[in-house]
mmCIF file of C-alpha atoms and ligand atoms in Angstrom:
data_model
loop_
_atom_site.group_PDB
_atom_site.id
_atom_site.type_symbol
_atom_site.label_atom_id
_atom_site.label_comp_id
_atom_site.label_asym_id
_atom_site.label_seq_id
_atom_site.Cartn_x
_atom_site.Cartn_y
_atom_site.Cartn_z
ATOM 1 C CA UNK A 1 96.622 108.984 73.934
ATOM 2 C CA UNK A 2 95.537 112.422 73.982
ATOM 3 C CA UNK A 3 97.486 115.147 74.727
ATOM 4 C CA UNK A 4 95.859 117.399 77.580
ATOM 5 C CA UNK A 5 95.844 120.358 79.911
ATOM 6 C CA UNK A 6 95.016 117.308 83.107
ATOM 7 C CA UNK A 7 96.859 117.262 86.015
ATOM 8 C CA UNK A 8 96.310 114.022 88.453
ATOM 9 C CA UNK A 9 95.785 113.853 91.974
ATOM 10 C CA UNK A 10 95.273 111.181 94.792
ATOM 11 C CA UNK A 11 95.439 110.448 98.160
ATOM 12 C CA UNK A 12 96.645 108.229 100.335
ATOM 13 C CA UNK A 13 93.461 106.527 101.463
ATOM 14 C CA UNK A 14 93.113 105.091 97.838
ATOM 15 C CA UNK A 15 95.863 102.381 98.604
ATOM 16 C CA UNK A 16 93.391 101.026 100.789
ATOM 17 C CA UNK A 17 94.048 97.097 101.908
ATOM 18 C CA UNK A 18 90.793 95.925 101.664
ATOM 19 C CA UNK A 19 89.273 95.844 105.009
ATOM 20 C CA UNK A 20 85.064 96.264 104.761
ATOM 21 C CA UNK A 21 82.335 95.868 107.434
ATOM 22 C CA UNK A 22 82.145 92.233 107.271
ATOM 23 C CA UNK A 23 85.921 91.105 106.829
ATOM 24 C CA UNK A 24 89.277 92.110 107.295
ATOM 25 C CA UNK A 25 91.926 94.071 105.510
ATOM 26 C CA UNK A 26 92.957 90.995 102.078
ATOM 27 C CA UNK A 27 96.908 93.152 101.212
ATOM 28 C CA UNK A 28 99.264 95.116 103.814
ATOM 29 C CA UNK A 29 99.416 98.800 104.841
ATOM 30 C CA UNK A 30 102.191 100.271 102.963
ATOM 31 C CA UNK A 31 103.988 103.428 103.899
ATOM 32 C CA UNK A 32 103.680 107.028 103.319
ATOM 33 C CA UNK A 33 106.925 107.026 101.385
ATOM 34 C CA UNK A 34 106.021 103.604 99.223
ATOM 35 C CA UNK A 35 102.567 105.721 98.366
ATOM 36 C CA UNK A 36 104.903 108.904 97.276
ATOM 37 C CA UNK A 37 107.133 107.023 95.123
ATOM 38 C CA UNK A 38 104.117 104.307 93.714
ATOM 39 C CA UNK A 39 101.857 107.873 92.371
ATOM 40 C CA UNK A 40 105.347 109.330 90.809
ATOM 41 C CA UNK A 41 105.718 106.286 88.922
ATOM 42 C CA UNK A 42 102.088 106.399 87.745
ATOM 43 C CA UNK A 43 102.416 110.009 86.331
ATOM 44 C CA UNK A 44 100.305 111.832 88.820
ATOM 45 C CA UNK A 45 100.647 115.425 90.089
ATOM 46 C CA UNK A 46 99.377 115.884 93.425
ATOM 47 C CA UNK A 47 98.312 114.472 96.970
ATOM 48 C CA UNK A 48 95.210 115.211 98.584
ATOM 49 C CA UNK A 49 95.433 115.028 102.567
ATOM 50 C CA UNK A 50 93.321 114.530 105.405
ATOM 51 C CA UNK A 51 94.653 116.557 108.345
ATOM 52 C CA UNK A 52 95.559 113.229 109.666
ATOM 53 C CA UNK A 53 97.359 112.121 106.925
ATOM 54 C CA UNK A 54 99.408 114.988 106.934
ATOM 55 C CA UNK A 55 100.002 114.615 110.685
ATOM 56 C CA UNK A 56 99.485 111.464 112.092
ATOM 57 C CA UNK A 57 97.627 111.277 115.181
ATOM 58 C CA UNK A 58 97.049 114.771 115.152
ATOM 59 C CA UNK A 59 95.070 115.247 118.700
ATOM 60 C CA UNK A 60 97.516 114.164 120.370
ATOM 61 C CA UNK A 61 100.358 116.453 118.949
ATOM 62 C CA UNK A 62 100.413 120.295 120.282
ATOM 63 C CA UNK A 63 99.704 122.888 117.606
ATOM 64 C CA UNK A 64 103.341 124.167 116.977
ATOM 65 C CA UNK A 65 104.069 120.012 116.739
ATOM 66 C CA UNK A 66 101.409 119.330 114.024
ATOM 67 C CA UNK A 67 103.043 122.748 112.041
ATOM 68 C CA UNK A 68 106.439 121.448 112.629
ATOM 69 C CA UNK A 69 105.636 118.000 110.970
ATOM 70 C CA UNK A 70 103.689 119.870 108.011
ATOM 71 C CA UNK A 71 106.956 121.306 107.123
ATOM 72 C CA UNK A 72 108.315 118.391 107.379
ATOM 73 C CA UNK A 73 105.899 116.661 104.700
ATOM 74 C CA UNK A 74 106.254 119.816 102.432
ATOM 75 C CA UNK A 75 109.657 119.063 102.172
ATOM 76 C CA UNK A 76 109.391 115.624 101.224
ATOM 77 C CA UNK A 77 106.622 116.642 98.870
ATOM 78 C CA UNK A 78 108.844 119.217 96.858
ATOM 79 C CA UNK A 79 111.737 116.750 97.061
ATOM 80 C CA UNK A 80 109.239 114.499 94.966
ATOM 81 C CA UNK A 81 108.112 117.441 92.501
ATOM 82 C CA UNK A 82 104.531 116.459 94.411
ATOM 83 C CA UNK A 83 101.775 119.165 95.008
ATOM 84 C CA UNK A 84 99.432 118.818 98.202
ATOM 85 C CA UNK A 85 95.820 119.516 96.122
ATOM 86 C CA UNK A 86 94.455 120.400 99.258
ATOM 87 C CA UNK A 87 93.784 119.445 102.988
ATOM 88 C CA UNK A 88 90.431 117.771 104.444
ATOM 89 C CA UNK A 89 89.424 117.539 108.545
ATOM 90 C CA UNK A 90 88.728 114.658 109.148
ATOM 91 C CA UNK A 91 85.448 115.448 111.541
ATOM 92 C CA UNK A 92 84.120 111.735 111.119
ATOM 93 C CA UNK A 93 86.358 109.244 113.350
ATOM 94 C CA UNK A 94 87.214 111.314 116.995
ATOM 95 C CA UNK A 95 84.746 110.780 119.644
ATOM 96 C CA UNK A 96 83.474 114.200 119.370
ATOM 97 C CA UNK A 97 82.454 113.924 116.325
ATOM 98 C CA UNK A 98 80.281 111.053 117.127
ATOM 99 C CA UNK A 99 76.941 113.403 116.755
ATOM 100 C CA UNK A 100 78.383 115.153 113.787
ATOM 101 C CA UNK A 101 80.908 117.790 113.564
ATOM 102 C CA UNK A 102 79.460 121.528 113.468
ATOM 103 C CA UNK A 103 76.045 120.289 113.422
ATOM 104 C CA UNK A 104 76.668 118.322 116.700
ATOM 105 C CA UNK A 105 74.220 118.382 119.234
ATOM 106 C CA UNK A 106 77.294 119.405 122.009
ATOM 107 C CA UNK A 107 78.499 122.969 121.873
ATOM 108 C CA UNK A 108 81.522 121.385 123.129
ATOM 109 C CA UNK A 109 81.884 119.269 119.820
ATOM 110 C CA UNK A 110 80.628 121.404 117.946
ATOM 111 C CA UNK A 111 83.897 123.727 119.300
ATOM 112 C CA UNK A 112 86.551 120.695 118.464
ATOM 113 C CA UNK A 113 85.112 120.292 114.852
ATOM 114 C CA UNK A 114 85.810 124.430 114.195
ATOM 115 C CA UNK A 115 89.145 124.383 116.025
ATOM 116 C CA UNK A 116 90.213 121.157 114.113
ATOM 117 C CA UNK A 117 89.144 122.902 110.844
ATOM 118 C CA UNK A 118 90.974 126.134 111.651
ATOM 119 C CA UNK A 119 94.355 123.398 111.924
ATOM 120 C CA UNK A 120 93.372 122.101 108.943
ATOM 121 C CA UNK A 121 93.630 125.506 107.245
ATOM 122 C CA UNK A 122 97.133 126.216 108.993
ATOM 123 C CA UNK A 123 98.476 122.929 107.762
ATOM 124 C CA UNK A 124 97.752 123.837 104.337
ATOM 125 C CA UNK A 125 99.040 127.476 103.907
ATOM 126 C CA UNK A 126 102.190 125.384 105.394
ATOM 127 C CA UNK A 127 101.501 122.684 102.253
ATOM 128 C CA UNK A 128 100.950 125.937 100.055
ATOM 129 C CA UNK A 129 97.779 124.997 99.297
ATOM 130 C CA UNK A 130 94.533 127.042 99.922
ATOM 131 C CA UNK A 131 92.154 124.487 98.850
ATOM 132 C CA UNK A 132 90.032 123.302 102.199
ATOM 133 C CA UNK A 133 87.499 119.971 100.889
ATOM 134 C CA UNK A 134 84.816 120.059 103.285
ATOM 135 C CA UNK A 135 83.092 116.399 103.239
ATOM 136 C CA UNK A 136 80.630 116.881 105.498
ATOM 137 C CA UNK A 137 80.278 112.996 106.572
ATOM 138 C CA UNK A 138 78.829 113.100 109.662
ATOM 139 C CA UNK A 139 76.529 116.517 109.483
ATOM 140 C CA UNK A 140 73.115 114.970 109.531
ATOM 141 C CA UNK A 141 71.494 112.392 111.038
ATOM 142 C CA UNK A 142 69.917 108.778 111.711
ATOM 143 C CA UNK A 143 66.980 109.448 113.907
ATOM 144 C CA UNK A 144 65.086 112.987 111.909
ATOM 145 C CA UNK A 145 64.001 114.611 114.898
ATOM 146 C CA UNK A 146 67.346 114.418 116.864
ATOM 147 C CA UNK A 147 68.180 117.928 115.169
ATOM 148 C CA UNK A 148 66.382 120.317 113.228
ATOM 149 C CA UNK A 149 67.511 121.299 109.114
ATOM 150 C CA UNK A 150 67.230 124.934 109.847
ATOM 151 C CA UNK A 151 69.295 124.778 112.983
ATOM 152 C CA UNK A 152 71.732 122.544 111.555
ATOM 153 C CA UNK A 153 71.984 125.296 108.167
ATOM 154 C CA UNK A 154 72.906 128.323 110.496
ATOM 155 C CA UNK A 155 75.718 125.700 112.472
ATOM 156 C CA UNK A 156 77.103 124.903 109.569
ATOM 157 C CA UNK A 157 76.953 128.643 107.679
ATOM 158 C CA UNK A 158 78.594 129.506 111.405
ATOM 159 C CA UNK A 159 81.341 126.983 111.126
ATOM 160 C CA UNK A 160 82.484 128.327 107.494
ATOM 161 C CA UNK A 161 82.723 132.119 108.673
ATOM 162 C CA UNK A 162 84.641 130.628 111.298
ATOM 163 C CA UNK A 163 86.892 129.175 108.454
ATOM 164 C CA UNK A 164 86.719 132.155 106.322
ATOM 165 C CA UNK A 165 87.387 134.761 109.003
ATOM 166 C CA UNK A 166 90.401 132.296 110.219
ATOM 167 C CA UNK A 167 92.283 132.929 106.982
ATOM 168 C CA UNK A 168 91.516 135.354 104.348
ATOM 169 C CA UNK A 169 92.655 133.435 101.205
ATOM 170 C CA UNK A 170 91.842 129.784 102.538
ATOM 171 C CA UNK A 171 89.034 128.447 100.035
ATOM 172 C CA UNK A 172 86.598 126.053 100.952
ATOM 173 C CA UNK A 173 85.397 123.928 98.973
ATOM 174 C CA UNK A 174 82.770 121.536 99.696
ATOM 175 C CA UNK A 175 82.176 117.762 98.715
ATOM 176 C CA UNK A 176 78.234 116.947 99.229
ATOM 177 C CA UNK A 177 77.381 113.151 99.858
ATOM 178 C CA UNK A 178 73.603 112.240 100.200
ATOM 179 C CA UNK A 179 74.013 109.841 102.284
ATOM 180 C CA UNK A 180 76.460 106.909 104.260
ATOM 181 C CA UNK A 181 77.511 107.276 106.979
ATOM 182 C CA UNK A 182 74.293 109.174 107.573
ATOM 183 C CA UNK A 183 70.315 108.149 106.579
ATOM 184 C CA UNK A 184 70.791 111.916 105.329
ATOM 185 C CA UNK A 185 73.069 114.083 104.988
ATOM 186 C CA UNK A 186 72.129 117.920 104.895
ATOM 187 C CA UNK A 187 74.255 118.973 101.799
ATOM 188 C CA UNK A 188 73.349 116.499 99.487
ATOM 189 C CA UNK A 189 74.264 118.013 96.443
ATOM 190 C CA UNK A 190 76.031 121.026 94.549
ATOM 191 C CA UNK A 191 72.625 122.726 94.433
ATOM 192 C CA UNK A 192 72.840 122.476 98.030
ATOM 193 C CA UNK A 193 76.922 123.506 98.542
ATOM 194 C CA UNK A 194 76.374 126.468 96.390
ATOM 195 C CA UNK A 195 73.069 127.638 98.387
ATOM 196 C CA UNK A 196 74.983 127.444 101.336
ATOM 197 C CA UNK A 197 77.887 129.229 100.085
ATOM 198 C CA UNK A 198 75.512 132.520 99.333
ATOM 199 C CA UNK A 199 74.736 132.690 103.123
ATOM 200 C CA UNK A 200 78.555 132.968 104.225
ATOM 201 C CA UNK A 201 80.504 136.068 104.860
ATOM 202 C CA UNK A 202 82.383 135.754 101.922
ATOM 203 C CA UNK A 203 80.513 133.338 98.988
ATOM 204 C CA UNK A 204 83.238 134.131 96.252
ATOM 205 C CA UNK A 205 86.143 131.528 98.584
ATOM 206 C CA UNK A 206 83.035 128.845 99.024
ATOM 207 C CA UNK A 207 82.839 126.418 96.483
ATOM 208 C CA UNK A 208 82.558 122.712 95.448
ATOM 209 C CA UNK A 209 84.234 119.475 94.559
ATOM 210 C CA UNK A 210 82.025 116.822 92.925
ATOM 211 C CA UNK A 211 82.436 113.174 93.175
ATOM 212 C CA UNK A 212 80.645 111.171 90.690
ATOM 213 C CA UNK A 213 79.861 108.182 93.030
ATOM 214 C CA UNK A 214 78.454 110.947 95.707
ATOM 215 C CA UNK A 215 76.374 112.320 92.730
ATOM 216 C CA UNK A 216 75.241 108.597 91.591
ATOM 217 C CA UNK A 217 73.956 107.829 95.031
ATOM 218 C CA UNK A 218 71.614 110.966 94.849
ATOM 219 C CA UNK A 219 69.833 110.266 91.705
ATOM 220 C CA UNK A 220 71.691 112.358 89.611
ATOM 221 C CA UNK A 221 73.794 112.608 86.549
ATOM 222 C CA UNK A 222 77.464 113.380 87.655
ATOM 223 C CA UNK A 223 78.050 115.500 84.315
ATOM 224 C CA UNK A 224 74.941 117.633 85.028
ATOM 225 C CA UNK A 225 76.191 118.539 88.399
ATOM 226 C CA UNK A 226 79.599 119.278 86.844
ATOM 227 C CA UNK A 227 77.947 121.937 83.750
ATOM 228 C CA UNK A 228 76.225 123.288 87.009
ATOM 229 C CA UNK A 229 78.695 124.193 89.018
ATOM 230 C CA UNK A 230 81.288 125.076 86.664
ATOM 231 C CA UNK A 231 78.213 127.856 85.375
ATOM 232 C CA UNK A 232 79.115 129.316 88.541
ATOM 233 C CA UNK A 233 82.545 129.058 88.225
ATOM 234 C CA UNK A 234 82.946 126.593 91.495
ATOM 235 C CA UNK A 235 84.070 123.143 90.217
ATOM 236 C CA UNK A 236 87.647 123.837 92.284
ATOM 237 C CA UNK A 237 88.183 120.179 92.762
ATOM 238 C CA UNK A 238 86.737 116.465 91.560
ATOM 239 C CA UNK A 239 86.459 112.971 92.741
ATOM 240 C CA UNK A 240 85.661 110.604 89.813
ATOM 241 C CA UNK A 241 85.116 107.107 90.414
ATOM 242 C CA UNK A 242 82.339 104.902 89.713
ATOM 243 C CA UNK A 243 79.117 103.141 91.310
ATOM 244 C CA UNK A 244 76.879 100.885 90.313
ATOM 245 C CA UNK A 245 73.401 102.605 91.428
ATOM 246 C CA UNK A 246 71.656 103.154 94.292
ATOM 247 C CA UNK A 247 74.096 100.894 96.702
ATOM 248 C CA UNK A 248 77.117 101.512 99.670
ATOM 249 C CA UNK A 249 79.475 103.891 98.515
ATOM 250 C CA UNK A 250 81.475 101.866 95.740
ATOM 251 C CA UNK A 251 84.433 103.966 94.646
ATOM 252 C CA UNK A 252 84.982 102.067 92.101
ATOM 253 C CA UNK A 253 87.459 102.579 89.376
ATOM 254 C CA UNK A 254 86.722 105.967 86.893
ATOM 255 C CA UNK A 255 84.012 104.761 84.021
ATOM 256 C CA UNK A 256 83.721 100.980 85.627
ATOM 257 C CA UNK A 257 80.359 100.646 86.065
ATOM 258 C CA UNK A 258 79.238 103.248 83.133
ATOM 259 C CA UNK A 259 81.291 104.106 80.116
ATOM 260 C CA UNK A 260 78.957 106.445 78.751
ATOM 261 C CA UNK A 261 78.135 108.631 82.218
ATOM 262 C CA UNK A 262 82.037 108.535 82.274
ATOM 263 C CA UNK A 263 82.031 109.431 78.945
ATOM 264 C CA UNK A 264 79.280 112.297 79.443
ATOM 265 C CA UNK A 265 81.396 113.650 82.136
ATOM 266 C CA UNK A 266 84.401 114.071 80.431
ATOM 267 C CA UNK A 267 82.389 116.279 78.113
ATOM 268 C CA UNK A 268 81.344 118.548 80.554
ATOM 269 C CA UNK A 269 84.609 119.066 81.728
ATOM 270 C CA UNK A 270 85.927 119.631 78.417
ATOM 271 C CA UNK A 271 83.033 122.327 77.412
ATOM 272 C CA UNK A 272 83.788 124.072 80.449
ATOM 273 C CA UNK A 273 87.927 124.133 80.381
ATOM 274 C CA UNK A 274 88.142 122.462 83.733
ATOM 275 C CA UNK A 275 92.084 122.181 84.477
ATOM 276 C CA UNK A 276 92.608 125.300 82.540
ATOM 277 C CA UNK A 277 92.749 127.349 86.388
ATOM 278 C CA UNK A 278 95.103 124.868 87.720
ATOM 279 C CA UNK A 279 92.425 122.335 89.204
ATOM 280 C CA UNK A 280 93.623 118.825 89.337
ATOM 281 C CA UNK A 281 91.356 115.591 88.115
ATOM 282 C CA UNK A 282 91.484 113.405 91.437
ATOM 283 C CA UNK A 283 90.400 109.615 92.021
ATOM 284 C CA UNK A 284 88.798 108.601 94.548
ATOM 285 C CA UNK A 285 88.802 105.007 93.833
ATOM 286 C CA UNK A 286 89.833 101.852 95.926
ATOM 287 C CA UNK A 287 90.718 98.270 94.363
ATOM 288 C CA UNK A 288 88.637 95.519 94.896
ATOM 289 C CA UNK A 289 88.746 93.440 97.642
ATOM 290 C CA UNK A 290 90.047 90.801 95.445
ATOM 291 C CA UNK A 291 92.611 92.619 94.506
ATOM 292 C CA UNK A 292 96.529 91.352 94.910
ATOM 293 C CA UNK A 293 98.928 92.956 96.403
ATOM 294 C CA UNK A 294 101.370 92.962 93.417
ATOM 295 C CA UNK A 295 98.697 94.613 91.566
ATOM 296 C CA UNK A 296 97.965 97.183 94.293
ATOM 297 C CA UNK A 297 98.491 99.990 92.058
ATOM 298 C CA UNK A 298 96.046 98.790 88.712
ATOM 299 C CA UNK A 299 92.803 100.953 89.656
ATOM 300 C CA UNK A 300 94.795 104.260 89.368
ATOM 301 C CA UNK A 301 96.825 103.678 86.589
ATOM 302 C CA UNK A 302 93.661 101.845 84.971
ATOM 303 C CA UNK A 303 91.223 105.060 86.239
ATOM 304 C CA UNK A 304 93.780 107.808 84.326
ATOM 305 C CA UNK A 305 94.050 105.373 81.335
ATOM 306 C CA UNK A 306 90.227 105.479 80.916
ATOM 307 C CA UNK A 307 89.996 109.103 81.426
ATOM 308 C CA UNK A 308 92.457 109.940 78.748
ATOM 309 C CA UNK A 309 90.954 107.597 76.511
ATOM 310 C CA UNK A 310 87.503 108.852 77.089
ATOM 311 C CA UNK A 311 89.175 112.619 76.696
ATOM 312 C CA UNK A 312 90.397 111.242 72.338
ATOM 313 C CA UNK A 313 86.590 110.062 72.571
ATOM 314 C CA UNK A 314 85.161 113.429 73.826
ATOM 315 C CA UNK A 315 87.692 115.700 71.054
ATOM 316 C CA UNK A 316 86.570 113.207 68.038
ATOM 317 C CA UNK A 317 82.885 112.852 68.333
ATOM 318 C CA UNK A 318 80.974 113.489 65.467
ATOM 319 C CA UNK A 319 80.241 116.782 66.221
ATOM 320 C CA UNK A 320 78.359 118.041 62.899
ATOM 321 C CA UNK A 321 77.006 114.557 63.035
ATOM 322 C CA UNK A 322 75.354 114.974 66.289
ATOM 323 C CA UNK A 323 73.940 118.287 65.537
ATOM 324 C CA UNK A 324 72.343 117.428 62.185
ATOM 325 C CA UNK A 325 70.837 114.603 63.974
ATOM 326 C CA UNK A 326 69.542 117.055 66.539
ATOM 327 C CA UNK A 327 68.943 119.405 64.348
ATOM 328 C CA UNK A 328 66.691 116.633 62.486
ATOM 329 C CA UNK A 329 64.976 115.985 66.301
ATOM 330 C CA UNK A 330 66.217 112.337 65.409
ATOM 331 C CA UNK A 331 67.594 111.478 68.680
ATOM 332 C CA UNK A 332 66.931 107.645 67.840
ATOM 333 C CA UNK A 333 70.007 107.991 65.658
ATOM 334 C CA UNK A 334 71.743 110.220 68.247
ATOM 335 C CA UNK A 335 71.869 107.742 70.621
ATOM 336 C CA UNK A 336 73.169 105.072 68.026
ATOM 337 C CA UNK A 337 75.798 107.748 67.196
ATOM 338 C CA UNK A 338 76.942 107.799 70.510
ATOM 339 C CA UNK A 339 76.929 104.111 71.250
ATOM 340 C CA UNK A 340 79.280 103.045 68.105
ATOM 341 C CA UNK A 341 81.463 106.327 68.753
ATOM 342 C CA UNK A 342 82.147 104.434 72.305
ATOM 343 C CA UNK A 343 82.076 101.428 70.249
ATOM 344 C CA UNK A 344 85.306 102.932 68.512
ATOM 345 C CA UNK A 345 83.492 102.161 65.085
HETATM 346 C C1 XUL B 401 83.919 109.888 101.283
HETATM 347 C C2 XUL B 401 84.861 110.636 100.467
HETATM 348 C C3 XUL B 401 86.033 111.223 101.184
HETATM 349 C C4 XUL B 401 86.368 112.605 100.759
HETATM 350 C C5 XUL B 401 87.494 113.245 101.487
HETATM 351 O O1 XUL B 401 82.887 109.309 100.597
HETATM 352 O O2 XUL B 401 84.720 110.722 99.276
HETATM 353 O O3 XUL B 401 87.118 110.377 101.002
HETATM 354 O O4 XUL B 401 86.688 112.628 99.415
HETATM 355 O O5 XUL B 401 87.252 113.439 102.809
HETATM 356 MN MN1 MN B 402 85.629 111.857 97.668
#
């Protein structure tokens, strides 16, 4: 298998039991410390939190309690040799965050989204992370004309000064989804994160994780968006996974549905060095709802497996090949060239 600069990351919410709109959870919740020791034995790196999976039940804990328990879990985490990638609000499941977060119609809301970030950021420095994903799930809407897109862009460029101002090395980094929970979500893509960025207070600490189901469900090629960010130097995080087209949000195992988009990614992360600054490869995939408890485990291990084997794929392909072919404006034979390098011909 090839030998590489990667480092792996997951979170907790990826040993998920099952449980979808229509039926209940099919394997049992395991615990934080069964998680911790299950992604050791796999050979990852890191753990990416929400705020809440940091500190449980979080709004109901006073602030020096929720700091207390973060020190707590940083111990645990450097007893392990574990990382925390970064830390995530989670503005999509408390009451007031019903309407949205910082695009809320209530002021009042819109107030418990920025204060909840601004924990979010404390819990990290305590992590010793200063990586803040921003997935901005509920910042849109279902009915248009309930709020307006230029109202909703100066909220939202208000609620990251708020985060920037609130810590001066805390970088935010934001994870655009077109769409579910929402009919629309207002940062739908990179394009759109790194627009928004150049309207903070301080662009340089705003950039943007990609996740290639997220990019899917808009249209586009995931491995476009990554050579487009990383142009800008802003790829500080990743989320790859699968989905088959234009459908609910899949998260299905890395290069399941499509070998050779996987495979396409992997090259643009490779022509741009990602992993070189430290940045971790994350997966945010979840097994099937099939799947057994005794192999709860099988979508990570199997997601890194097909990574590194599509990383030997990406550092032997025909290179002189290819470009004679291009070179040649034969890209019949191109795309053959491709096909039986996957092919392992
Ligand atoms: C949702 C999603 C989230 C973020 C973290 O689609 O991908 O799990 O990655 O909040
Ligand atoms: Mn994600």
């Amino acid at each position: 298998m090839a030998k590489s600069q990667y480092r792996f990351c997951v979170g907790p919410w990826n040993f998920s039991e099952g449980g979808d709109p229509y039926g209940p959870t099919t394997r049992s919740a395991q615990t934080f410390d069964w998680k911790l020791a299950a992604l050791k034995k796999l050979g990852f790196d890191a753990m990416m939190f929400h705020d809440d999976d940091a500190v449980p039940d979080i709004d109901s804990k006073s602030a020096a309690q929720v700091l207390k328990e973060a020190k707590e879990l940083k111990k645990r985490l450097d007893g392990e040799g574990i990382a925390a990638e970064m830390v995530a609000p989670r503005l999509w499941f408390a009451p007031q965050t019903v309407d949205g977060g910082y695009t809320s119609n209530s002021k009042k809301d819109r107030q418990y989204a920025i204060d909840r970030s601004k924990q979010t950021i404390d819990i990290a420095r305590v992590l010793g992370t200063d990586l803040i994903v921003l997935w901005l799930a509920r910042e849109g809407t279902y009915v248009r004309e309930s709020k307006s897109g230029a109202r909703s862009t100066e909220l939202l460029v208000q609620a990251l000064d708020a985060m920037l101002a609130h810590d001066k090395k805390a970088r935010l980094c934001i994870e655009p989804k077109p769409n579910e929970p929402m009919d629309h979500a207002y940062i739908p893509s990179i394009g759109h994160a790194l627009a928004i960025a150049s309207l903070t207070l301080d662009p340089k600490r705003v950039g943007a994780l990609i996740e290639s189901a997220h990019a899917i469900l808009a249209g586009f090629d995931p491995a476009d968006e990554i050579d487009f960010a990383m142009s800008f130097g802003k790829l500080w995080s990743l989320h790859l996974n699968d989905q088959n087209g234009l459908k609910f949000d899949q998260d299905k195992p890395f290069g399941s549905a499509n070998l050779r988009v996987a495979f396409n990614q992997i090259r643009a992360l490779e022509r741009n060095g990602y992993g070189k600054k430290g940045e971790y490869v994350c997966f945010d995939v979840h097994p099937f709802r099939t799947t057994r408890e005794e192999h709860f485990l099988k979508h990570l291990d199997n997601s890194k497996k097909t990574f590194l084997r599509l990383v030997e794929k990406a550092r032997t392909y025909p290179v002189k090949q290819a470009d004679a072919l291009i070179a040649d404006r034969n890209y019949q034979d191109l795309d053959q060239l491709v096909i039986e390098h996957l092919l392992g011909k």
